[in-house]
PDB file of C-alpha atoms and ligand atoms in Angstrom:
ATOM      1  CA  MET A   1     222.918 -66.283   4.857  1.00 40.00           C
ATOM      2  CA  SER A   2     226.367 -66.782   5.193  1.00 41.00           C
ATOM      3  CA  ALA A   3     228.842 -69.178   4.150  1.00 44.00           C
ATOM      4  CA  HIS A   4     229.251 -70.073   8.109  1.00 50.00           C
ATOM      5  CA  THR A   5     225.705 -70.222   9.107  1.00 56.00           C
ATOM      6  CA  GLU A   6     224.209 -73.780   8.778  1.00 67.00           C
ATOM      7  CA  LYS A   7     220.289 -74.536   8.949  1.00 80.00           C
ATOM      8  CA  GLU A   8     218.649 -76.938  11.079  1.00 89.00           C
ATOM      9  CA  TYR A   9     215.433 -77.703  12.163  1.00 93.00           C
ATOM     10  CA  ILE A  10     213.542 -79.243  15.502  1.00 94.00           C
ATOM     11  CA  TYR A  11     210.403 -80.568  15.559  1.00 96.00           C
ATOM     12  CA  LEU A  12     208.662 -78.216  18.346  1.00 95.00           C
ATOM     13  CA  THR A  13     204.730 -78.316  17.978  1.00 97.00           C
ATOM     14  CA  PRO A  14     202.880 -81.385  17.543  1.00 97.00           C
ATOM     15  CA  MET A  15     199.944 -81.696  15.316  1.00 97.00           C
ATOM     16  CA  PRO A  16     197.186 -81.899  17.919  1.00 97.00           C
ATOM     17  CA  VAL A  17     198.722 -78.587  19.655  1.00 98.00           C
ATOM     18  CA  ARG A  18     198.737 -77.044  16.349  1.00 98.00           C
ATOM     19  CA  ILE A  19     195.270 -77.782  15.509  1.00 98.00           C
ATOM     20  CA  TRP A  20     193.894 -76.856  19.028  1.00 98.00           C
ATOM     21  CA  HIS A  21     195.648 -73.268  18.788  1.00 98.00           C
ATOM     22  CA  TRP A  22     194.265 -72.301  15.543  1.00 98.00           C
ATOM     23  CA  ILE A  23     190.772 -73.555  16.545  1.00 98.00           C
ATOM     24  CA  ASN A  24     191.233 -71.903  19.899  1.00 98.00           C
ATOM     25  CA  ALA A  25     192.542 -68.154  18.194  1.00 98.00           C
ATOM     26  CA  LEU A  26     189.686 -68.202  15.979  1.00 98.00           C
ATOM     27  CA  GLY A  27     187.129 -69.208  18.683  1.00 98.00           C
ATOM     28  CA  ILE A  28     188.657 -66.465  21.315  1.00 98.00           C
ATOM     29  CA  VAL A  29     188.614 -63.625  18.412  1.00 98.00           C
ATOM     30  CA  THR A  30     184.988 -64.564  17.610  1.00 98.00           C
ATOM     31  CA  LEU A  31     184.497 -64.548  21.503  1.00 98.00           C
ATOM     32  CA  CYS A  32     186.205 -60.757  21.980  1.00 98.00           C
ATOM     33  CA  ILE A  33     183.949 -59.254  18.782  1.00 98.00           C
ATOM     34  CA  THR A  34     180.681 -61.230  19.615  1.00 98.00           C
ATOM     35  CA  GLY A  35     181.384 -59.925  23.298  1.00 98.00           C
ATOM     36  CA  ILE A  36     181.854 -56.595  22.545  1.00 98.00           C
ATOM     37  CA  GLN A  37     178.816 -56.529  20.742  1.00 98.00           C
ATOM     38  CA  ILE A  38     176.868 -58.156  23.725  1.00 97.00           C
ATOM     39  CA  ARG A  39     178.458 -55.751  26.336  1.00 97.00           C
ATOM     40  CA  PHE A  40     178.214 -52.528  24.232  1.00 97.00           C
ATOM     41  CA  PRO A  41     174.916 -53.348  21.927  1.00 95.00           C
ATOM     42  CA  GLU A  42     173.939 -49.348  21.526  1.00 95.00           C
ATOM     43  CA  TYR A  43     177.333 -48.658  19.903  1.00 96.00           C
ATOM     44  CA  VAL A  44     178.131 -51.665  17.869  1.00 94.00           C
ATOM     45  CA  ASN A  45     176.124 -54.024  15.651  1.00 94.00           C
ATOM     46  CA  ILE A  46     178.358 -56.476  13.622  1.00 95.00           C
ATOM     47  CA  PHE A  47     176.243 -59.675  13.348  1.00 94.00           C
ATOM     48  CA  GLY A  48     173.006 -58.227  12.592  1.00 92.00           C
ATOM     49  CA  SER A  49     170.799 -58.899  15.797  1.00 95.00           C
ATOM     50  CA  TYR A  50     171.651 -58.920  19.418  1.00 96.00           C
ATOM     51  CA  LYS A  51     170.605 -62.378  19.465  1.00 97.00           C
ATOM     52  CA  ALA A  52     172.733 -63.512  16.612  1.00 97.00           C
ATOM     53  CA  ALA A  53     175.516 -62.180  18.317  1.00 98.00           C
ATOM     54  CA  ILE A  54     174.729 -64.098  21.551  1.00 98.00           C
ATOM     55  CA  ARG A  55     174.491 -67.404  19.714  1.00 98.00           C
ATOM     56  CA  LEU A  56     177.841 -67.055  18.288  1.00 98.00           C
ATOM     57  CA  HIS A  57     179.351 -66.384  21.209  1.00 98.00           C
ATOM     58  CA  ASN A  58     177.911 -69.317  22.885  1.00 98.00           C
ATOM     59  CA  THR A  59     178.948 -71.468  20.211  1.00 98.00           C
ATOM     60  CA  ALA A  60     182.403 -70.296  20.090  1.00 98.00           C
ATOM     61  CA  GLY A  61     182.722 -70.549  23.784  1.00 98.00           C
ATOM     62  CA  ILE A  62     181.690 -74.140  23.850  1.00 98.00           C
ATOM     63  CA  THR A  63     183.833 -74.824  20.647  1.00 98.00           C
ATOM     64  CA  VAL A  64     186.643 -73.409  22.824  1.00 98.00           C
ATOM     65  CA  SER A  65     185.984 -75.103  26.433  1.00 98.00           C
ATOM     66  CA  ILE A  66     185.731 -78.533  24.425  1.00 98.00           C
ATOM     67  CA  PHE A  67     188.795 -77.822  22.552  1.00 98.00           C
ATOM     68  CA  TYR A  68     190.588 -76.783  26.016  1.00 98.00           C
ATOM     69  CA  ALA A  69     189.455 -79.993  27.563  1.00 98.00           C
ATOM     70  CA  VAL A  70     191.486 -81.748  24.365  1.00 98.00           C
ATOM     71  CA  TRP A  71     194.606 -79.455  24.977  1.00 98.00           C
ATOM     72  CA  LEU A  72     194.505 -80.395  28.671  1.00 98.00           C
ATOM     73  CA  GLY A  73     194.071 -84.087  28.195  1.00 98.00           C
ATOM     74  CA  TYR A  74     196.916 -83.897  25.472  1.00 98.00           C
ATOM     75  CA  TYR A  75     199.223 -82.322  27.735  1.00 98.00           C
ATOM     76  CA  LEU A  76     198.538 -84.096  30.815  1.00 97.00           C
ATOM     77  CA  ILE A  77     197.551 -87.651  29.783  1.00 98.00           C
ATOM     78  CA  VAL A  78     199.129 -88.230  26.549  1.00 98.00           C
ATOM     79  CA  LYS A  79     202.380 -86.395  26.788  1.00 97.00           C
ATOM     80  CA  GLY A  80     202.495 -85.729  30.655  1.00 97.00           C
ATOM     81  CA  ASN A  81     204.658 -82.765  30.206  1.00 96.00           C
ATOM     82  CA  LEU A  82     202.354 -79.808  31.079  1.00 97.00           C
ATOM     83  CA  PHE A  83     204.153 -78.655  34.365  1.00 97.00           C
ATOM     84  CA  ARG A  84     207.508 -78.974  32.962  1.00 96.00           C
ATOM     85  CA  LEU A  85     207.006 -77.076  29.873  1.00 97.00           C
ATOM     86  CA  TYR A  86     204.257 -74.284  31.243  1.00 98.00           C
ATOM     87  CA  VAL A  87     205.429 -73.794  34.979  1.00 97.00           C
ATOM     88  CA  PRO A  88     208.848 -71.571  35.221  1.00 97.00           C
ATOM     89  CA  SER A  89     211.638 -72.982  37.351  1.00 96.00           C
ATOM     90  CA  THR A  90     213.289 -71.094  40.164  1.00 96.00           C
ATOM     91  CA  TYR A  91     215.785 -70.074  37.577  1.00 96.00           C
ATOM     92  CA  ASP A  92     213.244 -68.704  35.326  1.00 96.00           C
ATOM     93  CA  LEU A  93     211.948 -66.827  38.175  1.00 96.00           C
ATOM     94  CA  LYS A  94     215.282 -65.680  39.364  1.00 95.00           C
ATOM     95  CA  MET A  95     217.228 -64.803  36.568  1.00 95.00           C
ATOM     96  CA  GLY A  96     215.486 -65.807  33.105  1.00 97.00           C
ATOM     97  CA  ILE A  97     212.626 -63.698  33.218  1.00 96.00           C
ATOM     98  CA  PHE A  98     214.804 -60.421  33.667  1.00 97.00           C
ATOM     99  CA  ARG A  99     217.428 -61.616  30.946  1.00 97.00           C
ATOM    100  CA  GLN A 100     214.038 -62.265  28.555  1.00 97.00           C
ATOM    101  CA  VAL A 101     212.664 -58.865  29.488  1.00 97.00           C
ATOM    102  CA  LEU A 102     216.007 -57.285  28.465  1.00 97.00           C
ATOM    103  CA  PHE A 103     216.292 -58.909  25.334  1.00 96.00           C
ATOM    104  CA  TYR A 104     212.641 -58.061  24.350  1.00 96.00           C
ATOM    105  CA  PHE A 105     213.001 -54.352  25.427  1.00 96.00           C
ATOM    106  CA  TYR A 106     216.714 -53.568  24.209  1.00 96.00           C
ATOM    107  CA  HIS A 107     218.903 -56.711  22.847  1.00 96.00           C
ATOM    108  CA  PHE A 108     216.448 -57.428  20.149  1.00 95.00           C
ATOM    109  CA  PHE A 109     216.554 -53.880  18.839  1.00 96.00           C
ATOM    110  CA  LYS A 110     220.644 -54.210  18.562  1.00 95.00           C
ATOM    111  CA  GLY A 111     220.228 -57.391  16.547  1.00 93.00           C
ATOM    112  CA  GLY A 112     220.978 -59.631  19.331  1.00 92.00           C
ATOM    113  CA  ALA A 113     220.159 -63.259  19.771  1.00 91.00           C
ATOM    114  CA  SER A 114     217.147 -64.443  22.602  1.00 92.00           C
ATOM    115  CA  PRO A 115     218.599 -66.097  25.672  1.00 94.00           C
ATOM    116  CA  HIS A 116     216.368 -68.639  25.478  1.00 93.00           C
ATOM    117  CA  HIS A 117     216.810 -71.627  23.062  1.00 91.00           C
ATOM    118  CA  ALA A 118     213.868 -73.729  22.299  1.00 92.00           C
ATOM    119  CA  THR A 119     214.313 -77.471  22.413  1.00 93.00           C
ATOM    120  CA  PRO A 120     210.983 -79.766  22.444  1.00 93.00           C
ATOM    121  CA  ASP A 121     211.429 -80.310  26.123  1.00 94.00           C
ATOM    122  CA  ASP A 122     211.816 -76.615  27.151  1.00 95.00           C
ATOM    123  CA  LYS A 123     210.232 -74.649  24.241  1.00 94.00           C
ATOM    124  CA  PHE A 124     209.120 -71.668  25.946  1.00 97.00           C
ATOM    125  CA  ASN A 125     211.212 -68.667  27.397  1.00 97.00           C
ATOM    126  CA  PRO A 126     210.440 -67.383  31.001  1.00 97.00           C
ATOM    127  CA  MET A 127     208.183 -64.964  30.060  1.00 97.00           C
ATOM    128  CA  GLN A 128     206.111 -67.188  27.532  1.00 97.00           C
ATOM    129  CA  LYS A 129     206.139 -69.565  30.807  1.00 98.00           C
ATOM    130  CA  MET A 130     204.743 -67.230  32.902  1.00 97.00           C
ATOM    131  CA  ALA A 131     201.955 -65.731  30.289  1.00 97.00           C
ATOM    132  CA  TYR A 132     201.092 -69.141  29.151  1.00 98.00           C
ATOM    133  CA  MET A 133     200.849 -70.700  32.533  1.00 98.00           C
ATOM    134  CA  GLY A 134     198.675 -67.604  33.849  1.00 98.00           C
ATOM    135  CA  LEU A 135     196.330 -67.717  30.393  1.00 98.00           C
ATOM    136  CA  MET A 136     196.208 -71.532  30.392  1.00 98.00           C
ATOM    137  CA  LEU A 137     195.877 -72.727  33.671  1.00 98.00           C
ATOM    138  CA  VAL A 138     194.302 -69.757  35.589  1.00 98.00           C
ATOM    139  CA  LEU A 139     192.092 -67.378  33.153  1.00 98.00           C
ATOM    140  CA  MET A 140     191.067 -70.277  30.830  1.00 98.00           C
ATOM    141  CA  PRO A 141     189.436 -72.188  33.507  1.00 98.00           C
ATOM    142  CA  LEU A 142     188.028 -69.207  35.158  1.00 98.00           C
ATOM    143  CA  VAL A 143     186.635 -67.819  32.043  1.00 98.00           C
ATOM    144  CA  ILE A 144     184.964 -71.261  30.878  1.00 98.00           C
ATOM    145  CA  VAL A 145     183.443 -71.685  34.249  1.00 98.00           C
ATOM    146  CA  THR A 146     181.907 -68.141  34.607  1.00 98.00           C
ATOM    147  CA  GLY A 147     180.769 -68.555  31.037  1.00 98.00           C
ATOM    148  CA  ILE A 148     178.966 -72.188  31.809  1.00 98.00           C
ATOM    149  CA  LEU A 149     177.224 -70.059  35.090  1.00 98.00           C
ATOM    150  CA  ILE A 150     175.635 -67.257  32.833  1.00 98.00           C
ATOM    151  CA  LEU A 151     174.705 -69.976  30.324  1.00 97.00           C
ATOM    152  CA  ASN A 152     172.696 -71.836  33.041  1.00 97.00           C
ATOM    153  CA  VAL A 153     171.714 -69.141  35.512  1.00 97.00           C
ATOM    154  CA  ALA A 154     168.420 -70.701  36.420  1.00 97.00           C
ATOM    155  CA  PRO A 155     169.663 -74.261  36.929  1.00 98.00           C
ATOM    156  CA  LEU A 156     173.051 -73.164  38.561  1.00 98.00           C
ATOM    157  CA  ARG A 157     171.150 -70.130  40.695  1.00 97.00           C
ATOM    158  CA  GLU A 158     172.592 -71.471  43.984  1.00 97.00           C
ATOM    159  CA  TRP A 159     175.964 -71.853  42.984  1.00 97.00           C
ATOM    160  CA  ILE A 160     175.741 -68.474  41.440  1.00 98.00           C
ATOM    161  CA  ILE A 161     174.358 -66.582  44.956  1.00 98.00           C
ATOM    162  CA  LEU A 162     177.106 -68.684  46.483  1.00 97.00           C
ATOM    163  CA  ILE A 163     180.270 -66.861  44.446  1.00 96.00           C
ATOM    164  CA  GLY A 164     178.401 -63.344  45.137  1.00 96.00           C
ATOM    165  CA  GLY A 165     175.505 -62.640  42.713  1.00 97.00           C
ATOM    166  CA  ILE A 166     175.048 -62.326  38.791  1.00 97.00           C
ATOM    167  CA  LYS A 167     176.258 -58.923  38.607  1.00 97.00           C
ATOM    168  CA  LEU A 168     179.813 -59.851  40.155  1.00 98.00           C
ATOM    169  CA  LEU A 169     179.744 -63.113  37.896  1.00 98.00           C
ATOM    170  CA  VAL A 170     179.007 -61.143  34.808  1.00 98.00           C
ATOM    171  CA  SER A 171     181.874 -58.347  35.631  1.00 98.00           C
ATOM    172  CA  ALA A 172     184.111 -61.142  36.499  1.00 98.00           C
ATOM    173  CA  HIS A 173     183.582 -62.954  33.129  1.00 98.00           C
ATOM    174  CA  PHE A 174     183.799 -59.469  31.464  1.00 98.00           C
ATOM    175  CA  LEU A 175     187.126 -58.601  33.011  1.00 98.00           C
ATOM    176  CA  ILE A 176     188.913 -62.027  32.615  1.00 98.00           C
ATOM    177  CA  ALA A 177     187.754 -61.351  28.713  1.00 98.00           C
ATOM    178  CA  CYS A 178     189.543 -57.974  28.762  1.00 98.00           C
ATOM    179  CA  CYS A 179     192.693 -59.739  29.658  1.00 98.00           C
ATOM    180  CA  PHE A 180     192.325 -62.456  26.923  1.00 98.00           C
ATOM    181  CA  PHE A 181     191.679 -59.069  24.592  1.00 98.00           C
ATOM    182  CA  ALA A 182     194.920 -57.575  25.597  1.00 98.00           C
ATOM    183  CA  PHE A 183     196.467 -60.736  25.612  1.00 98.00           C
ATOM    184  CA  LEU A 184     195.881 -61.138  22.078  1.00 98.00           C
ATOM    185  CA  PHE A 185     197.730 -58.138  20.753  1.00 97.00           C
ATOM    186  CA  VAL A 186     201.006 -58.414  22.892  1.00 97.00           C
ATOM    187  CA  HIS A 187     201.107 -62.363  22.000  1.00 98.00           C
ATOM    188  CA  VAL A 188     200.909 -61.624  18.164  1.00 98.00           C
ATOM    189  CA  TYR A 189     203.439 -58.706  18.659  1.00 97.00           C
ATOM    190  CA  LEU A 190     205.879 -60.822  20.594  1.00 96.00           C
ATOM    191  CA  ALA A 191     205.581 -63.746  18.307  1.00 96.00           C
ATOM    192  CA  THR A 192     206.989 -61.789  15.616  1.00 97.00           C
ATOM    193  CA  MET A 193     210.349 -60.958  17.395  1.00 95.00           C
ATOM    194  CA  GLY A 194     212.001 -64.373  16.414  1.00 91.00           C
ATOM    195  CA  HIS A 195     215.231 -64.373  14.154  1.00 89.00           C
ATOM    196  CA  THR A 196     212.955 -63.513  11.287  1.00 91.00           C
ATOM    197  CA  PRO A 197     209.428 -61.974  11.747  1.00 94.00           C
ATOM    198  CA  LEU A 198     207.921 -65.331  10.779  1.00 94.00           C
ATOM    199  CA  ALA A 199     210.365 -67.700  12.423  1.00 93.00           C
ATOM    200  CA  HIS A 200     207.647 -68.477  15.457  1.00 95.00           C
ATOM    201  CA  PHE A 201     204.584 -68.823  13.281  1.00 96.00           C
ATOM    202  CA  LYS A 202     206.152 -71.790  11.159  1.00 95.00           C
ATOM    203  CA  PRO A 203     206.376 -74.422  13.725  1.00 96.00           C
ATOM    204  CA  MET A 204     202.748 -72.983  14.932  1.00 97.00           C
ATOM    205  CA  TRP A 205     201.980 -74.062  11.143  1.00 96.00           C
ATOM    206  CA  ASP A 206     204.198 -77.028  10.003  1.00 97.00           C
ATOM    207  CA  GLY A 207     205.625 -77.802  13.696  1.00 97.00           C
ATOM    208  CA  TRP A 208     209.389 -77.091  12.626  1.00 96.00           C
ATOM    209  CA  GLU A 209     211.028 -74.482  13.753  1.00 93.00           C
ATOM    210  CA  GLU A 210     214.676 -73.572  12.289  1.00 89.00           C
ATOM    211  CA  VAL A 211     217.379 -73.065  14.493  1.00 82.00           C
ATOM    212  CA  GLU A 212     220.386 -70.922  13.507  1.00 64.00           C
ATOM    213  CA  HIS A 213     224.235 -72.039  14.298  1.00 63.00           C
ATOM    214  CA  HIS A 214     226.663 -69.428  13.777  1.00 52.00           C
TER     215      HIS A 214
HETATM  216  C1  HEM B 301     195.362 -64.178  15.950  1.00 79.71           C
HETATM  217  C2  HEM B 301     195.385 -65.062  17.184  1.00 79.71           C
HETATM  218  C3  HEM B 301     196.633 -65.784  17.279  1.00 79.71           C
HETATM  219  C4  HEM B 301     198.319 -66.016  16.735  1.00 79.71           C
HETATM  220  C5  HEM B 301     198.376 -65.108  15.428  1.00 79.71           C
HETATM  221  C6  HEM B 301     199.131 -66.668  17.279  1.00 79.71           C
HETATM  222  C7  HEM B 301     200.544 -66.940  17.415  1.00 79.71           C
HETATM  223  C8  HEM B 301     201.109 -67.826  17.973  1.00 79.71           C
HETATM  224  C9  HEM B 301     202.353 -68.415  17.453  1.00 79.71           C
HETATM  225  C10 HEM B 301     203.254 -67.860  16.498  1.00 79.71           C
HETATM  226  C11 HEM B 301     202.726 -69.317  18.695  1.00 79.71           C
HETATM  227  C12 HEM B 301     203.829 -69.837  18.792  1.00 79.71           C
HETATM  228  C13 HEM B 301     205.304 -69.010  19.161  1.00 79.71           C
HETATM  229  C14 HEM B 301     205.284 -68.531  20.324  1.00 79.71           C
HETATM  230  O1  HEM B 301     205.063 -69.145  21.583  1.00 79.71           O
HETATM  231  O2  HEM B 301     205.176 -67.219  20.405  1.00 79.71           O
HETATM  232  C15 HEM B 301     201.509 -69.376  19.472  1.00 79.71           C
HETATM  233  C16 HEM B 301     201.916 -70.160  20.614  1.00 79.71           C
HETATM  234  C17 HEM B 301     200.935 -70.237  21.717  1.00 79.71           C
HETATM  235  N1  HEM B 301     199.822 -69.497  21.602  1.00 79.71           N
HETATM  236 FE1  HEM B 301     199.079 -68.207  20.168  1.00 79.71          FE
HETATM  237  N2  HEM B 301     198.246 -67.328  18.750  1.00 79.71           N
HETATM  238  C18 HEM B 301     197.237 -66.449  18.619  1.00 79.71           C
HETATM  239  C19 HEM B 301     195.955 -66.576  19.284  1.00 79.71           C
HETATM  240  C20 HEM B 301     196.367 -66.979  20.726  1.00 79.71           C
HETATM  241  C21 HEM B 301     195.426 -67.393  21.851  1.00 79.71           C
HETATM  242  C22 HEM B 301     193.630 -66.852  21.693  1.00 79.71           C
HETATM  243  C23 HEM B 301     195.613 -68.129  22.857  1.00 79.71           C
HETATM  244  C24 HEM B 301     195.332 -68.568  23.841  1.00 79.71           C
HETATM  245  C25 HEM B 301     194.032 -68.101  24.673  1.00 79.71           C
HETATM  246  C26 HEM B 301     197.028 -68.709  22.454  1.00 79.71           C
HETATM  247  C27 HEM B 301     197.760 -69.269  23.328  1.00 79.71           C
HETATM  248  C28 HEM B 301     199.195 -69.777  22.616  1.00 79.71           C
HETATM  249  C29 HEM B 301     199.848 -70.752  23.531  1.00 79.71           C
HETATM  250  C30 HEM B 301     199.269 -71.405  24.733  1.00 79.71           C
HETATM  251  C31 HEM B 301     200.852 -70.807  22.611  1.00 79.71           C
HETATM  252  C32 HEM B 301     201.921 -72.005  23.161  1.00 79.71           C
HETATM  253  C33 HEM B 301     201.256 -73.589  22.520  1.00 79.71           C
HETATM  254  C34 HEM B 301     202.339 -74.714  22.757  1.00 79.71           C
HETATM  255  O3  HEM B 301     203.137 -74.843  21.925  1.00 79.71           O
HETATM  256  O4  HEM B 301     202.123 -75.558  24.024  1.00 79.71           O
HETATM  257  N3  HEM B 301     197.438 -68.088  21.233  1.00 79.71           N
HETATM  258  N4  HEM B 301     200.519 -68.624  19.019  1.00 79.71           N
END
């Protein structure tokens, strides 16, 4: 670090969000791996038996659902800033998103700095807002609801018929799961594109992000 660079830290990620995030990450990875065995049992056998994969899949699904409710309650009721943090502004949609894409595809590789500077009240860049909003406010509720229906086919059969039948339900659950699977790789890759490869991992671990002033 040069003599003209001074380090400063901001508290970006509160503990309940960090606990939720890592339990959720473990849960989603478990759901993806067990889901692959359940969907392709003739090719994949990681957990011994089909039944064991289903049992683990159900347990992980219920855990992720409960923690999703905790996450939602925390941001909606305790902090009251879910929409401010997660919903892109008009500026984000008109300009911010293009500046951010340009950064990820070009300026980053030229050693440039991100156009977005995280603060506790505005911690996500426009691309993160779009991705996290779609994931947490659309895909997550959908995958949970379709999962609950599949888990309770007999008692909820009228609801299942109403939305188009079991085949459509299972296909929708599988397609949403594919989105989560694809998200995981992009998310982990983009998370390494801070001013150092681990800069974005630090606040997800201890809450504090390092800000650099030049
Ligand atoms: C191995 C798996 C994962 C790793 C290593 C990882 C890593 C990270 C890191 C480093 C951050 C903070 C910086 C950033 O936003 O880029 C983050 C934030 C976030 N991640 Fe992940 N993640 C993983 C899985 C997931 C999964 C499965 C989901 C959702 C289904 C998820 C949703 C989020 C959300 C919503 C945030 C923002 C949290 C907040 O501050 O409110 N992550 N993740």
